[in-house]
XYZ file of N, CA and C in Angstrom:
303
model
N 13.734 0.991 8.699
C 13.825 1.964 7.645
C 14.456 1.282 6.438
N 13.917 1.586 5.284
C 14.429 1.004 4.051
C 14.492 2.097 2.989
N 15.691 2.491 2.629
C 15.875 3.508 1.605
C 16.656 2.916 0.444
N 16.360 3.403 -0.750
C 17.131 3.006 -1.921
C 17.305 4.203 -2.820
N 18.330 4.135 -3.626
C 18.624 5.228 -4.543
C 18.096 4.875 -5.924
N 17.307 5.773 -6.506
C 16.782 5.588 -7.849
C 17.910 5.927 -8.827
N 18.386 4.945 -9.600
C 19.546 5.188 -10.463
C 19.364 6.344 -11.451
N 18.192 6.475 -12.034
C 17.982 7.496 -13.066
C 18.083 8.921 -12.522
N 17.725 9.111 -11.250
C 17.702 10.460 -10.689
C 18.706 10.659 -9.551
N 19.241 9.566 -9.009
C 20.134 9.581 -7.846
C 19.432 10.089 -6.587
N 18.096 10.118 -6.606
C 17.323 10.538 -5.433
C 16.978 9.311 -4.595
N 16.698 9.564 -3.323
C 16.335 8.481 -2.423
C 14.829 8.331 -2.326
N 14.396 7.097 -2.170
C 12.997 6.800 -1.884
C 12.978 5.618 -0.922
N 11.857 5.391 -0.294
C 11.754 4.260 0.616
C 10.751 4.510 1.718
N 10.922 3.787 2.825
C 9.962 3.859 3.914
C 10.653 3.925 5.270
N 9.970 4.579 6.199
C 10.287 4.497 7.613
C 9.230 3.580 8.214
N 9.631 2.689 9.099
C 8.688 1.712 9.643
C 8.751 1.700 11.163
N 7.575 1.634 11.795
C 7.467 1.420 13.235
C 6.599 0.184 13.437
N 7.154 -0.815 14.111
C 6.424 -2.054 14.348
C 6.378 -2.313 15.848
N 5.180 -2.459 16.373
C 4.965 -2.718 17.793
C 4.697 -4.203 17.994
N 5.351 -4.780 18.977
C 5.140 -6.182 19.334
C 4.650 -6.234 20.774
N 3.529 -6.899 20.993
C 2.973 -7.036 22.335
C 2.670 -8.517 22.585
N 2.460 -8.905 23.830
C 2.098 -10.299 24.093
C 0.810 -10.706 23.360
N -0.084 -9.750 23.157
C -1.357 -10.041 22.488
C -1.217 -10.092 20.965
N -0.211 -9.440 20.422
C -0.055 -9.344 18.960
C 1.432 -9.393 18.627
N 1.894 -10.569 18.186
C 3.317 -10.678 17.854
C 3.587 -11.514 16.608
N 2.588 -12.158 16.067
C 2.807 -13.047 14.926
C 3.120 -12.297 13.636
N 2.947 -10.993 13.646
C 3.209 -10.192 12.451
C 4.686 -9.855 12.240
N 5.528 -10.125 13.211
C 6.925 -9.707 13.118
C 7.642 -10.273 11.896
N 7.441 -11.544 11.596
C 8.123 -12.144 10.441
C 7.786 -11.446 9.135
N 6.565 -10.970 9.006
C 6.166 -10.320 7.753
C 6.456 -8.816 7.738
N 6.720 -8.219 8.886
C 6.921 -6.766 8.955
C 8.369 -6.335 9.173
N 9.163 -7.162 9.839
C 10.513 -6.775 10.208
C 11.520 -7.630 9.441
N 12.308 -7.011 8.566
C 13.315 -7.790 7.841
C 14.415 -8.259 8.793
N 14.831 -9.503 8.640
C 15.865 -10.049 9.517
C 17.078 -10.559 8.746
N 17.110 -10.324 7.441
C 18.224 -10.807 6.638
C 19.340 -9.766 6.574
N 20.542 -10.229 6.310
C 21.657 -9.313 6.067
C 21.496 -8.772 4.666
N 21.506 -7.452 4.538
C 21.210 -6.830 3.255
C 22.377 -5.984 2.777
N 22.828 -6.241 1.572
C 23.932 -5.463 0.994
C 23.527 -4.013 0.762
N 22.227 -3.741 0.672
C 21.763 -2.370 0.464
C 22.054 -1.482 1.672
N 22.482 -2.066 2.781
C 22.824 -1.302 3.963
C 23.954 -0.310 3.677
N 24.715 -0.545 2.636
C 25.792 0.376 2.258
C 25.252 1.783 2.000
N 24.086 1.894 1.378
C 23.487 3.205 1.122
C 23.248 3.925 2.440
N 22.721 3.223 3.421
C 22.441 3.819 4.716
C 23.710 4.380 5.350
N 24.806 3.672 5.227
C 26.053 4.107 5.853
C 26.753 5.203 5.074
N 26.467 5.342 3.778
C 27.196 6.293 2.948
C 26.487 7.621 2.734
N 25.173 7.667 2.849
C 24.444 8.855 2.432
C 24.071 9.722 3.630
N 24.592 10.938 3.687
C 24.359 11.830 4.820
C 22.884 12.227 4.958
N 22.124 12.193 3.876
C 20.717 12.572 3.941
C 19.885 11.589 4.756
N 20.439 10.445 5.065
C 19.701 9.450 5.835
C 19.430 9.927 7.261
N 20.215 10.845 7.772
C 20.050 11.314 9.150
C 18.652 11.869 9.404
N 18.082 12.601 8.466
C 16.750 13.163 8.692
C 15.674 12.073 8.702
N 15.826 11.062 7.873
C 14.860 9.961 7.878
C 15.012 9.126 9.147
N 16.245 8.986 9.628
C 16.481 8.292 10.881
C 15.805 9.029 12.032
N 15.886 10.354 12.029
C 15.241 11.169 13.060
C 13.721 11.038 12.988
N 13.176 11.050 11.766
C 11.730 10.892 11.603
C 11.289 9.522 12.102
N 12.051 8.489 11.752
C 11.711 7.139 12.191
C 11.721 7.050 13.721
N 12.713 7.677 14.352
C 12.791 7.678 15.810
C 11.590 8.399 16.418
N 11.184 9.514 15.841
C 10.032 10.256 16.356
C 8.742 9.440 16.229
N 8.577 8.760 15.096
C 7.401 7.892 14.926
C 7.396 6.780 15.979
N 8.565 6.225 16.273
C 8.661 5.152 17.264
C 8.331 5.653 18.670
N 8.835 6.832 19.030
C 8.531 7.396 20.352
C 7.037 7.690 20.477
N 6.441 8.211 19.417
C 4.996 8.485 19.437
C 4.207 7.188 19.623
N 4.589 6.122 18.920
C 3.895 4.832 19.051
C 4.052 4.303 20.463
N 5.248 4.417 21.047
C 5.492 3.958 22.409
C 4.596 4.713 23.394
N 4.501 6.042 23.234
C 3.653 6.844 24.119
C 2.179 6.504 23.928
N 1.770 6.198 22.713
C 0.385 5.761 22.483
C 0.137 4.427 23.187
N 1.063 3.523 23.049
C 0.896 2.192 23.645
C 0.737 2.276 25.160
N 1.437 3.210 25.783
C 1.358 3.342 27.231
C 0.360 4.399 27.704
N -0.478 4.908 26.779
C -1.601 5.743 27.164
C -1.345 7.227 27.263
N -0.190 7.699 26.885
C 0.082 9.134 26.940
C -0.677 9.865 25.838
N -0.668 9.306 24.631
C -1.426 9.845 23.505
C -2.571 8.898 23.163
N -3.660 9.461 22.679
C -4.763 8.634 22.195
C -4.310 7.849 20.962
N -4.906 6.698 20.754
C -4.563 5.843 19.613
C -5.852 5.200 19.113
N -6.520 5.859 18.194
C -7.838 5.420 17.735
C -7.835 4.063 17.039
N -6.747 3.716 16.365
C -6.730 2.478 15.583
C -5.780 1.423 16.122
N -4.824 1.794 16.951
C -3.845 0.892 17.559
C -3.118 -0.011 16.573
N -2.604 0.534 15.473
C -1.878 -0.338 14.543
C -0.569 -0.833 15.159
N -0.203 -2.043 14.807
C 1.066 -2.589 15.269
C 2.146 -2.458 14.206
N 1.809 -1.887 13.068
C 2.800 -1.620 12.020
C 2.380 -0.346 11.291
N 3.288 0.609 11.229
C 3.030 1.872 10.551
C 4.179 2.154 9.594
N 3.843 2.580 8.379
C 4.846 2.896 7.364
C 4.688 4.335 6.904
N 5.807 5.031 6.768
C 5.830 6.357 6.172
C 6.547 6.244 4.841
N 5.867 6.581 3.751
C 6.477 6.562 2.429
C 7.185 7.874 2.160
N 8.513 7.812 2.015
C 9.312 9.021 1.824
C 8.907 9.741 0.537
N 8.825 9.005 -0.564
C 8.541 9.641 -1.850
C 7.086 10.052 -1.998
N 6.171 9.433 -1.269
C 4.756 9.803 -1.367
C 4.297 10.674 -0.199
N 5.143 10.861 0.786
C 4.826 11.620 1.996
C 3.489 11.158 2.583
N 3.372 9.836 2.781
C 2.114 9.301 3.292
C 2.361 8.273 4.390
N 1.411 8.194 5.309
C 1.437 7.194 6.373
C 0.403 6.128 6.090
N 0.751 4.887 6.358
C -0.228 3.801 6.264
C -0.081 2.940 7.507
N -1.152 2.317 7.898
C -1.125 1.467 9.090
C -1.668 0.087 8.741
N -1.150 -0.899 9.468
C -1.624 -2.265 9.273
C -1.427 -3.045 10.562
N -1.819 -4.285 10.552
C -1.752 -5.188 11.692
C -2.504 -4.581 12.876
N -3.813 -4.622 12.751
C -4.668 -4.120 13.820
C -4.928 -5.250 14.823
N -4.907 -4.954 16.108
C -5.155 -5.984 17.110
C -6.519 -6.637 16.908
N -6.528 -7.949 17.043
C -7.787 -8.691 16.938
C -8.274 -8.917 15.536
N -7.555 -8.460 14.527
C -7.939 -8.665 13.139
C -6.933 -9.586 12.473
N -7.378 -10.427 11.553
C -6.415 -11.308 10.874
C -5.383 -10.496 10.108
N -4.157 -11.013 10.086
C -3.087 -10.320 9.395
C -3.138 -10.631 7.915
N -2.775 -9.637 7.110
C -2.799 -9.814 5.657
C -1.466 -10.284 5.151
């Protein structure tokens, strides 16, 4: 999850991310999962509104896990899914067997 505060409005924007790693598809992790220490983490720890985005991110992750293990259908099997908070939209990428962008 990556949230930031827009200085002009003091509103939050950002993304919730679910990234699946499997033995068949794992080379996308470096481009999808941030591994650096980020000073912006202070916003996450200070803003109470983050709890709802954290809950949404957890629900997306549980749904992806259930799809991966066959409980739910998964027509596209993306290994990376993003939810845009400010645009209220889902996007998928890193499809198995397709070159990564």
